[in-house]
């Protein structure tokens, strides 16, 4: 009933109403008051004048009188142990704020409730238990209250019908429906003060009545664990409890996850609790317990979650566990070898972001071998970033020296002044295997390639021998012969001119192999001239194609023309390449080819996730990336296979060249695109970063090759191939 409405008395414009907790009749504050309940209509005497209440308005008038004598109804939440009628709620509203209502259960015990307003009543009493008192209570219709204090423990005796309750000298019966509730609260009566409130609070949580538990917890401001719960449930913006509250939480709570479940704390609240406990104590047992549950409960564990969990473990002194979390994340991403085959230069656009985050966390947390491996992996992953290279150079070992060389190349590439190694020993099979790109070493790929080559009709290249003279320069022939011997290939070398004056291509006939080098690369005055080390790269990479059986897939005029046109050009060439309709390269290449579409990265989608704090006191929002499925066709597979074979050939070229500066210069000079001119005019870094209007890399394929080559130069595999006795002096010569 709204206060402003009140009750209109019969024949009166004025209303009986509540205003400022006082009963008023019109503008007059009611003084003397009597109320008579009639058979048809009730009557009310106000300051000596009798008024009649309209039919049906008696209940509303009685409620107004009762409210004026008691208080606003208590906000006590409903609960299993609370059976409150309106009168009891208004009576509880008169209590001091430091007294909490714990139970109010109807009994079968009848008591007389006299009234100073109207006739007295006989009512069934309620058993009331608070944090301070134990009573039998009955509230009359006009706000008259009967109370009888109870002392002593409660005993509940099971009887046929209603159970019998004994409290000290008092006995009474339960109602017919609440016997079990009296049994439940018997132990509460034996406790006192806050101990009694905690029992009621635990019961509310067990019943899932969190609102009731929150209300009771408000009565226990000195309880640290409960103040923490109230803070967490208050949500963002609530003032954090003092340090003492979290220390009390650690001491009072046995199982943190169970405690959070009872309070119905969601993931965000649990994460906030983890962070707060960590701030107070980095080794907090409960913080670790909660964080572990949050991490293990993630269906898809993103790299940010892994980094946060590893950081927490490390901070708490569990270094091996932290290392394992990061290692597991890296293992889930694979060995990273296929990243050489697809664009990964913009970490925010590809899943390389996850690998970088995990490696950076490893580098920051650990020392020794773990740190060195992470620094090396980051440099190999992003070999065109100076900060990665300088961090590796700081390690001070042989690979660090090579990283320093690459860092210098970002400023200037000087291809001259580097002698290729003089080693002439033929590479062993194990060494040849290391020259192959890791993806191309599998039996699946080699078997697929063998079948691929066997099904291609060998083109006739005899005319090239007739129109191209053999290379005559003794020093250059010696470079070729050294490369051929190292790679175990018997071949000749020819020089072409005219339209074929650029590039270096290996060919295979029925009974022999040969390499054709563009004459421009021998011209002393030409910009694309190759020095001895550059020629070693050119010859070795083409001889590697011949040694590995790539030549008929990569070097025929038909295939070369197809790749020059790009993926879209295959639409007009499929009829001339019967194999494409009959054979598909194995799954290993398919996975790579899935990421190649018209020379660009597979389309990616983003989803944002709010995550656990990456630092001890800052919450970070991290973006994780998810690749979309793409249609795969033969052209994509062929492009992937070609790229893979080219990277293997480049590795052989670098080994025999001995230095990345002349190797990259030769790679660009032999290419027919405008990459070389851009490189000469603007430098290596600018050329690799040049973009189209759609932000795609202009020289994407070349940039991939350069990154893969530098990654190999910085690898332990390259170090393994530099056996004692090989000429490694050129490595230490700055470009």
Tab-separated table of N, CA and C in Angstrom, residues 204-344:
chain	number	residue	atom	x	y	z
A	204	UNK	N	22.744	-20.935	4.404
A	204	UNK	CA	22.202	-20.223	3.246
A	204	UNK	C	22.980	-20.562	1.981
A	205	UNK	N	24.305	-20.656	2.106
A	205	UNK	CA	25.117	-21.012	0.939
A	205	UNK	C	24.843	-22.434	0.488
A	206	UNK	N	24.709	-23.335	1.433
A	206	UNK	CA	24.410	-24.727	1.077
A	206	UNK	C	23.079	-24.842	0.365
A	207	UNK	N	22.157	-23.965	0.705
A	207	UNK	CA	20.852	-23.974	0.052
A	207	UNK	C	20.854	-23.174	-1.257
A	208	UNK	N	22.003	-22.565	-1.581
A	208	UNK	CA	22.087	-21.777	-2.808
A	208	UNK	C	21.478	-20.398	-2.686
A	209	UNK	N	21.216	-19.938	-1.485
A	209	UNK	CA	20.604	-18.628	-1.279
A	209	UNK	C	21.715	-17.603	-1.020
A	210	UNK	N	22.382	-17.188	-2.101
A	210	UNK	CA	23.518	-16.290	-1.968
A	210	UNK	C	23.077	-14.911	-1.478
A	211	UNK	N	21.905	-14.448	-1.890
A	211	UNK	CA	21.427	-13.141	-1.441
A	211	UNK	C	21.288	-13.118	0.079
A	212	UNK	N	20.756	-14.199	0.635
A	212	UNK	CA	20.629	-14.304	2.084
A	212	UNK	C	22.015	-14.355	2.742
A	213	UNK	N	22.945	-15.088	2.133
A	213	UNK	CA	24.296	-15.192	2.680
A	213	UNK	C	24.987	-13.831	2.671
A	214	UNK	N	24.789	-13.068	1.602
A	214	UNK	CA	25.389	-11.739	1.528
A	214	UNK	C	24.866	-10.841	2.647
A	215	UNK	N	23.581	-10.953	2.888
A	215	UNK	CA	22.971	-10.124	3.932
A	215	UNK	C	23.544	-10.477	5.298
A	216	UNK	N	23.700	-11.759	5.559
A	216	UNK	CA	24.262	-12.185	6.839
A	216	UNK	C	25.732	-11.811	6.940
A	217	UNK	N	26.456	-11.923	5.813
A	217	UNK	CA	27.873	-11.582	5.832
A	217	UNK	C	28.087	-10.124	6.200
A	218	UNK	N	27.126	-9.290	5.857
A	218	UNK	CA	27.231	-7.879	6.212
A	218	UNK	C	27.270	-7.656	7.711
A	219	UNK	N	26.819	-8.615	8.483
A	219	UNK	CA	26.845	-8.524	9.943
A	219	UNK	C	28.198	-8.946	10.507
A	220	UNK	N	29.083	-9.447	9.644
A	220	UNK	CA	30.366	-9.979	10.102
A	220	UNK	C	31.500	-9.195	9.470
A	221	UNK	N	31.523	-7.899	9.667
A	221	UNK	CA	32.511	-7.049	9.014
A	221	UNK	C	33.930	-7.387	9.428
A	222	UNK	N	34.097	-8.002	10.565
A	222	UNK	CA	35.441	-8.350	10.997
A	222	UNK	C	35.945	-9.651	10.412
A	223	UNK	N	35.143	-10.338	9.643
A	223	UNK	CA	35.530	-11.629	9.071
A	223	UNK	C	36.168	-11.384	7.702
A	224	UNK	N	37.481	-11.639	7.577
A	224	UNK	CA	38.200	-11.357	6.346
A	224	UNK	C	37.681	-12.107	5.148
A	225	UNK	N	37.427	-13.401	5.313
A	225	UNK	CA	36.983	-14.205	4.180
A	225	UNK	C	35.655	-13.689	3.633
A	226	UNK	N	34.771	-13.270	4.531
A	226	UNK	CA	33.467	-12.794	4.089
A	226	UNK	C	33.557	-11.414	3.458
A	227	UNK	N	34.437	-10.572	3.972
A	227	UNK	CA	34.588	-9.255	3.353
A	227	UNK	C	35.159	-9.397	1.947
A	228	UNK	N	35.989	-10.391	1.737
A	228	UNK	CA	36.505	-10.660	0.393
A	228	UNK	C	35.368	-11.103	-0.524
A	229	UNK	N	34.502	-11.953	-0.013
A	229	UNK	CA	33.375	-12.430	-0.821
A	229	UNK	C	32.461	-11.274	-1.221
A	230	UNK	N	32.158	-10.412	-0.265
A	230	UNK	CA	31.281	-9.282	-0.568
A	230	UNK	C	31.919	-8.348	-1.595
A	231	UNK	N	33.234	-8.155	-1.490
A	231	UNK	CA	33.940	-7.319	-2.466
A	231	UNK	C	33.864	-7.926	-3.871
A	232	UNK	N	34.056	-9.227	-3.957
A	232	UNK	CA	34.029	-9.880	-5.263
A	232	UNK	C	32.638	-9.844	-5.875
A	233	UNK	N	31.628	-9.998	-5.057
A	233	UNK	CA	30.266	-10.010	-5.589
A	233	UNK	C	29.770	-8.595	-5.898
A	234	UNK	N	30.431	-7.605	-5.317
A	234	UNK	CA	30.026	-6.227	-5.611
A	234	UNK	C	30.393	-5.834	-7.032
A	235	UNK	N	31.406	-6.503	-7.610
A	235	UNK	CA	31.752	-6.251	-9.001
A	235	UNK	C	32.730	-5.114	-9.172
A	236	UNK	N	32.938	-4.733	-10.416
A	236	UNK	CA	33.932	-3.728	-10.774
A	236	UNK	C	33.613	-2.391	-10.119
A	237	UNK	N	34.654	-1.771	-9.613
A	237	UNK	CA	34.501	-0.463	-9.000
A	237	UNK	C	34.409	-0.498	-7.490
A	238	UNK	N	34.145	-1.671	-6.902
A	238	UNK	CA	34.054	-1.765	-5.447
A	238	UNK	C	35.444	-1.621	-4.827
A	239	UNK	N	35.494	-1.011	-3.662
A	239	UNK	CA	36.774	-0.794	-2.988
A	239	UNK	C	37.307	-2.105	-2.435
A	240	UNK	N	38.556	-2.390	-2.732
A	240	UNK	CA	39.167	-3.650	-2.308
A	240	UNK	C	39.352	-3.672	-0.792
A	241	UNK	N	39.169	-4.819	-0.152
A	241	UNK	CA	39.393	-4.936	1.296
A	241	UNK	C	40.869	-4.705	1.628
A	242	UNK	N	41.176	-4.452	2.884
A	242	UNK	CA	42.585	-4.260	3.283
A	242	UNK	C	43.361	-5.575	3.220
A	243	UNK	N	44.659	-5.474	3.326
A	243	UNK	CA	45.523	-6.659	3.274
A	243	UNK	C	45.145	-7.682	4.327
A	244	UNK	N	44.728	-7.203	5.476
A	244	UNK	CA	44.375	-8.128	6.559
A	244	UNK	C	43.234	-9.053	6.161
A	245	UNK	N	42.330	-8.571	5.294
A	245	UNK	CA	41.211	-9.414	4.869
A	245	UNK	C	41.712	-10.598	4.048
A	246	UNK	N	42.687	-10.370	3.184
A	246	UNK	CA	43.203	-11.466	2.364
A	246	UNK	C	44.037	-12.432	3.201
A	247	UNK	N	44.721	-11.912	4.191
A	247	UNK	CA	45.437	-12.818	5.102
A	247	UNK	C	44.447	-13.680	5.873
A	248	UNK	N	43.344	-13.068	6.278
A	248	UNK	CA	42.300	-13.835	6.971
A	248	UNK	C	41.694	-14.875	6.037
A	249	UNK	N	41.524	-14.514	4.789
A	249	UNK	CA	41.009	-15.463	3.794
A	249	UNK	C	41.929	-16.682	3.697
A	250	UNK	N	43.221	-16.440	3.580
A	250	UNK	CA	44.182	-17.544	3.478
A	250	UNK	C	44.087	-18.466	4.692
A	251	UNK	N	43.882	-17.867	5.853
A	251	UNK	CA	43.861	-18.663	7.078
A	251	UNK	C	42.544	-19.410	7.267
A	252	UNK	N	41.443	-18.821	6.781
A	252	UNK	CA	40.124	-19.381	7.093
A	252	UNK	C	39.603	-20.368	6.060
A	253	UNK	N	40.018	-20.219	4.813
A	253	UNK	CA	39.434	-21.019	3.735
A	253	UNK	C	40.304	-22.238	3.455
A	254	UNK	N	39.671	-23.406	3.414
A	254	UNK	CA	40.424	-24.636	3.158
A	254	UNK	C	40.576	-24.889	1.666
A	255	UNK	N	39.462	-24.947	0.936
A	255	UNK	CA	39.496	-25.190	-0.507
A	255	UNK	C	38.945	-23.965	-1.229
A	256	UNK	N	39.815	-23.254	-1.918
A	256	UNK	CA	39.412	-21.992	-2.530
A	256	UNK	C	38.362	-22.177	-3.617
A	257	UNK	N	38.510	-23.214	-4.442
A	257	UNK	CA	37.531	-23.431	-5.513
A	257	UNK	C	36.159	-23.773	-4.950
A	258	UNK	N	36.146	-24.560	-3.883
A	258	UNK	CA	34.870	-24.909	-3.245
A	258	UNK	C	34.228	-23.667	-2.639
A	259	UNK	N	35.051	-22.829	-2.011
A	259	UNK	CA	34.544	-21.589	-1.412
A	259	UNK	C	33.946	-20.691	-2.486
A	260	UNK	N	34.626	-20.547	-3.619
A	260	UNK	CA	34.115	-19.712	-4.714
A	260	UNK	C	32.816	-20.272	-5.281
A	261	UNK	N	32.728	-21.595	-5.344
A	261	UNK	CA	31.509	-22.213	-5.873
A	261	UNK	C	30.321	-21.933	-4.955
A	262	UNK	N	30.549	-21.978	-3.657
A	262	UNK	CA	29.462	-21.726	-2.710
A	262	UNK	C	28.956	-20.290	-2.827
A	263	UNK	N	29.870	-19.377	-3.126
A	263	UNK	CA	29.482	-17.973	-3.274
A	263	UNK	C	29.064	-17.645	-4.701
A	264	UNK	N	29.034	-18.637	-5.573
A	264	UNK	CA	28.628	-18.463	-6.973
A	264	UNK	C	29.449	-17.377	-7.665
A	265	UNK	N	30.759	-17.413	-7.449
A	265	UNK	CA	31.649	-16.439	-8.064
A	265	UNK	C	31.988	-16.878	-9.483
A	266	UNK	N	31.830	-15.966	-10.428
A	266	UNK	CA	32.083	-16.307	-11.819
A	266	UNK	C	33.578	-16.214	-12.136
A	267	UNK	N	33.917	-16.463	-13.413
A	267	UNK	CA	35.314	-16.492	-13.830
A	267	UNK	C	36.003	-15.156	-13.593
A	268	UNK	N	35.307	-14.062	-13.882
A	268	UNK	CA	35.901	-12.737	-13.695
A	268	UNK	C	36.221	-12.501	-12.228
A	269	UNK	N	35.309	-12.854	-11.339
A	269	UNK	CA	35.541	-12.666	-9.906
A	269	UNK	C	36.692	-13.541	-9.419
A	270	UNK	N	36.758	-14.767	-9.913
A	270	UNK	CA	37.850	-15.654	-9.495
A	270	UNK	C	39.198	-15.119	-9.971
A	271	UNK	N	39.222	-14.607	-11.195
A	271	UNK	CA	40.466	-14.032	-11.703
A	271	UNK	C	40.881	-12.823	-10.863
A	272	UNK	N	39.909	-12.006	-10.454
A	272	UNK	CA	40.215	-10.857	-9.605
A	272	UNK	C	40.766	-11.308	-8.256
A	273	UNK	N	40.219	-12.392	-7.725
A	273	UNK	CA	40.705	-12.917	-6.450
A	273	UNK	C	42.133	-13.435	-6.593
A	274	UNK	N	42.414	-14.115	-7.702
A	274	UNK	CA	43.774	-14.597	-7.958
A	274	UNK	C	44.757	-13.430	-7.933
A	275	UNK	N	44.421	-12.384	-8.640
A	275	UNK	CA	45.320	-11.232	-8.726
A	275	UNK	C	45.521	-10.578	-7.362
A	276	UNK	N	44.438	-10.459	-6.597
A	276	UNK	CA	44.545	-9.832	-5.280
A	276	UNK	C	45.401	-10.676	-4.338
A	277	UNK	N	45.190	-11.977	-4.356
A	277	UNK	CA	45.977	-12.852	-3.486
A	277	UNK	C	47.447	-12.848	-3.882
A	278	UNK	N	47.711	-12.775	-5.186
A	278	UNK	CA	49.113	-12.720	-5.650
A	278	UNK	C	49.791	-11.444	-5.191
A	279	UNK	N	49.066	-10.346	-5.216
A	279	UNK	CA	49.664	-9.090	-4.761
A	279	UNK	C	50.065	-9.171	-3.293
A	280	UNK	N	49.251	-9.843	-2.512
A	280	UNK	CA	49.547	-9.960	-1.085
A	280	UNK	C	50.643	-10.975	-0.814
A	281	UNK	N	50.625	-12.056	-1.598
A	281	UNK	CA	51.587	-13.141	-1.367
A	281	UNK	C	51.833	-13.887	-2.669
A	282	UNK	N	52.977	-13.671	-3.309
A	282	UNK	CA	53.240	-14.321	-4.604
A	282	UNK	C	53.163	-15.844	-4.559
A	283	UNK	N	53.354	-16.416	-3.380
A	283	UNK	CA	53.316	-17.878	-3.250
A	283	UNK	C	51.982	-18.380	-2.707
A	284	UNK	N	50.966	-17.553	-2.746
A	284	UNK	CA	49.668	-17.926	-2.187
A	284	UNK	C	49.172	-19.273	-2.714
A	285	UNK	N	48.913	-20.180	-1.796
A	285	UNK	CA	48.410	-21.508	-2.181
A	285	UNK	C	47.052	-21.395	-2.847
A	286	UNK	N	46.194	-20.545	-2.317
A	286	UNK	CA	44.848	-20.410	-2.879
A	286	UNK	C	44.881	-19.755	-4.256
A	287	UNK	N	45.781	-18.782	-4.445
A	287	UNK	CA	45.884	-18.147	-5.755
A	287	UNK	C	46.292	-19.167	-6.810
A	288	UNK	N	47.243	-20.019	-6.482
A	288	UNK	CA	47.670	-21.061	-7.423
A	288	UNK	C	46.549	-22.056	-7.695
A	289	UNK	N	45.847	-22.420	-6.639
A	289	UNK	CA	44.746	-23.384	-6.786
A	289	UNK	C	43.662	-22.836	-7.710
A	290	UNK	N	43.296	-21.587	-7.504
A	290	UNK	CA	42.250	-20.977	-8.332
A	290	UNK	C	42.719	-20.766	-9.768
A	291	UNK	N	43.950	-20.296	-9.913
A	291	UNK	CA	44.462	-20.025	-11.259
A	291	UNK	C	44.605	-21.319	-12.052
A	292	UNK	N	45.049	-22.369	-11.391
A	292	UNK	CA	45.170	-23.661	-12.073
A	292	UNK	C	43.800	-24.131	-12.582
A	293	UNK	N	42.790	-23.978	-11.748
A	293	UNK	CA	41.442	-24.388	-12.160
A	293	UNK	C	40.945	-23.547	-13.330
A	294	UNK	N	41.223	-22.238	-13.290
A	294	UNK	CA	40.817	-21.376	-14.400
A	294	UNK	C	41.519	-21.776	-15.684
A	295	UNK	N	42.813	-22.052	-15.598
A	295	UNK	CA	43.590	-22.403	-16.801
A	295	UNK	C	43.161	-23.755	-17.350
A	296	UNK	N	43.053	-24.745	-16.482
A	296	UNK	CA	42.700	-26.079	-16.946
A	296	UNK	C	41.250	-26.161	-17.393
A	297	UNK	N	40.426	-25.223	-16.939
A	297	UNK	CA	39.023	-25.233	-17.337
A	297	UNK	C	38.770	-24.623	-18.697
A	298	UNK	N	39.790	-23.978	-19.280
A	298	UNK	CA	39.633	-23.375	-20.604
A	298	UNK	C	39.579	-24.464	-21.665
A	299	UNK	N	38.515	-24.482	-22.471
A	299	UNK	CA	38.435	-25.445	-23.569
A	299	UNK	C	39.523	-25.181	-24.603
A	300	UNK	N	39.719	-23.913	-24.939
A	300	UNK	CA	40.764	-23.516	-25.870
A	300	UNK	C	41.719	-22.586	-25.123
A	301	UNK	N	42.906	-23.088	-24.877
A	301	UNK	CA	43.876	-22.326	-24.094
A	301	UNK	C	44.654	-21.401	-25.017
A	302	UNK	N	44.352	-20.115	-24.968
A	302	UNK	CA	45.061	-19.148	-25.784
A	302	UNK	C	46.445	-18.867	-25.227
A	303	UNK	N	47.287	-18.229	-26.051
A	303	UNK	CA	48.656	-17.992	-25.611
A	303	UNK	C	48.707	-17.026	-24.427
A	304	UNK	N	47.770	-16.076	-24.354
A	304	UNK	CA	47.792	-15.137	-23.232
A	304	UNK	C	47.495	-15.845	-21.912
A	305	UNK	N	46.557	-16.801	-21.950
A	305	UNK	CA	46.279	-17.576	-20.734
A	305	UNK	C	47.503	-18.376	-20.307
A	306	UNK	N	48.186	-18.941	-21.280
A	306	UNK	CA	49.381	-19.733	-20.971
A	306	UNK	C	50.480	-18.857	-20.366
A	307	UNK	N	50.686	-17.694	-20.958
A	307	UNK	CA	51.721	-16.800	-20.454
A	307	UNK	C	51.397	-16.370	-19.021
A	308	UNK	N	50.136	-16.022	-18.770
A	308	UNK	CA	49.738	-15.582	-17.428
A	308	UNK	C	49.930	-16.697	-16.404
A	309	UNK	N	49.560	-17.921	-16.772
A	309	UNK	CA	49.682	-19.048	-15.849
A	309	UNK	C	51.154	-19.382	-15.614
A	310	UNK	N	51.964	-19.366	-16.663
A	310	UNK	CA	53.391	-19.645	-16.502
A	310	UNK	C	54.053	-18.574	-15.632
A	311	UNK	N	53.681	-17.326	-15.835
A	311	UNK	CA	54.233	-16.235	-15.030
A	311	UNK	C	53.892	-16.426	-13.554
A	312	UNK	N	52.671	-16.862	-13.287
A	312	UNK	CA	52.254	-17.102	-11.904
A	312	UNK	C	53.048	-18.250	-11.284
A	313	UNK	N	53.184	-19.346	-12.034
A	313	UNK	CA	53.949	-20.483	-11.524
A	313	UNK	C	55.391	-20.086	-11.231
A	314	UNK	N	55.978	-19.346	-12.141
A	314	UNK	CA	57.367	-18.931	-11.953
A	314	UNK	C	57.490	-18.043	-10.724
A	315	UNK	N	56.568	-17.109	-10.577
A	315	UNK	CA	56.592	-16.194	-9.441
A	315	UNK	C	56.467	-16.945	-8.120
A	316	UNK	N	55.721	-18.036	-8.149
A	316	UNK	CA	55.510	-18.822	-6.924
A	316	UNK	C	56.625	-19.831	-6.681
A	317	UNK	N	57.643	-19.824	-7.552
A	317	UNK	CA	58.783	-20.712	-7.339
A	317	UNK	C	58.718	-22.040	-8.052
A	318	UNK	N	57.724	-22.246	-8.918
A	318	UNK	CA	57.591	-23.514	-9.652
A	318	UNK	C	58.136	-23.336	-11.071
A	319	UNK	N	59.440	-23.186	-11.192
A	319	UNK	CA	60.045	-22.834	-12.472
A	319	UNK	C	59.870	-23.934	-13.518
A	320	UNK	N	60.065	-25.182	-13.111
A	320	UNK	CA	59.941	-26.276	-14.080
A	320	UNK	C	58.512	-26.384	-14.606
A	321	UNK	N	57.552	-26.199	-13.722
A	321	UNK	CA	56.150	-26.235	-14.164
A	321	UNK	C	55.852	-25.086	-15.120
A	322	UNK	N	56.400	-23.914	-14.831
A	322	UNK	CA	56.198	-22.766	-15.719
A	322	UNK	C	56.789	-23.042	-17.094
A	323	UNK	N	57.987	-23.615	-17.114
A	323	UNK	CA	58.622	-23.931	-18.395
A	323	UNK	C	57.797	-24.951	-19.173
A	324	UNK	N	57.217	-25.911	-18.466
A	324	UNK	CA	56.416	-26.937	-19.139
A	324	UNK	C	55.153	-26.345	-19.763
A	325	UNK	N	54.539	-25.390	-19.080
A	325	UNK	CA	53.324	-24.752	-19.626
A	325	UNK	C	53.644	-24.047	-20.934
A	326	UNK	N	54.738	-23.301	-20.947
A	326	UNK	CA	55.117	-22.594	-22.169
A	326	UNK	C	55.535	-23.562	-23.262
A	327	UNK	N	56.277	-24.612	-22.882
A	327	UNK	CA	56.714	-25.604	-23.869
A	327	UNK	C	55.523	-26.331	-24.480
A	328	UNK	N	54.525	-26.646	-23.659
A	328	UNK	CA	53.328	-27.311	-24.178
A	328	UNK	C	52.608	-26.412	-25.184
A	329	UNK	N	52.573	-25.114	-24.890
A	329	UNK	CA	51.935	-24.190	-25.820
A	329	UNK	C	52.664	-24.133	-27.145
A	330	UNK	N	53.991	-24.114	-27.103
A	330	UNK	CA	54.767	-24.108	-28.338
A	330	UNK	C	54.605	-25.411	-29.103
A	331	UNK	N	54.569	-26.513	-28.365
A	331	UNK	CA	54.396	-27.815	-29.026
A	331	UNK	C	53.049	-27.891	-29.733
A	332	UNK	N	52.030	-27.286	-29.125
A	332	UNK	CA	50.703	-27.305	-29.749
A	332	UNK	C	50.689	-26.522	-31.057
A	333	UNK	N	51.610	-25.579	-31.198
A	333	UNK	CA	51.693	-24.794	-32.428
A	333	UNK	C	52.500	-25.490	-33.517
A	334	UNK	N	53.106	-26.628	-33.186
A	334	UNK	CA	53.954	-27.313	-34.152
A	334	UNK	C	55.373	-26.780	-34.089
A	335	UNK	N	56.254	-27.347	-34.913
A	335	UNK	CA	57.661	-26.940	-34.861
A	335	UNK	C	57.936	-25.636	-35.589
A	336	UNK	N	56.942	-25.087	-36.256
A	336	UNK	CA	57.121	-23.804	-36.918
A	336	UNK	C	57.776	-23.859	-38.275
A	337	UNK	N	58.107	-25.060	-38.749
A	337	UNK	CA	58.826	-25.155	-40.020
A	337	UNK	C	57.988	-24.668	-41.197
A	338	UNK	N	56.684	-24.849	-41.137
A	338	UNK	CA	55.850	-24.418	-42.264
A	338	UNK	C	55.716	-22.897	-42.341
A	339	UNK	N	56.152	-22.185	-41.297
A	339	UNK	CA	56.028	-20.731	-41.322
A	339	UNK	C	56.953	-20.108	-42.362
A	340	UNK	N	57.998	-20.852	-42.787
A	340	UNK	CA	58.843	-20.345	-43.870
A	340	UNK	C	58.102	-20.299	-45.194
A	341	UNK	N	56.994	-21.026	-45.278
A	341	UNK	CA	56.326	-21.206	-46.560
A	341	UNK	C	55.131	-20.291	-46.761
A	342	UNK	N	54.701	-19.631	-45.697
A	342	UNK	CA	53.533	-18.748	-45.805
A	342	UNK	C	53.871	-17.408	-45.162
A	343	UNK	N	53.211	-16.341	-45.553
A	343	UNK	CA	53.512	-15.022	-44.972
A	343	UNK	C	53.259	-14.999	-43.477
A	344	UNK	N	54.213	-14.472	-42.717
A	344	UNK	CA	54.044	-14.362	-41.268
A	344	UNK	C	54.743	-13.115	-40.746
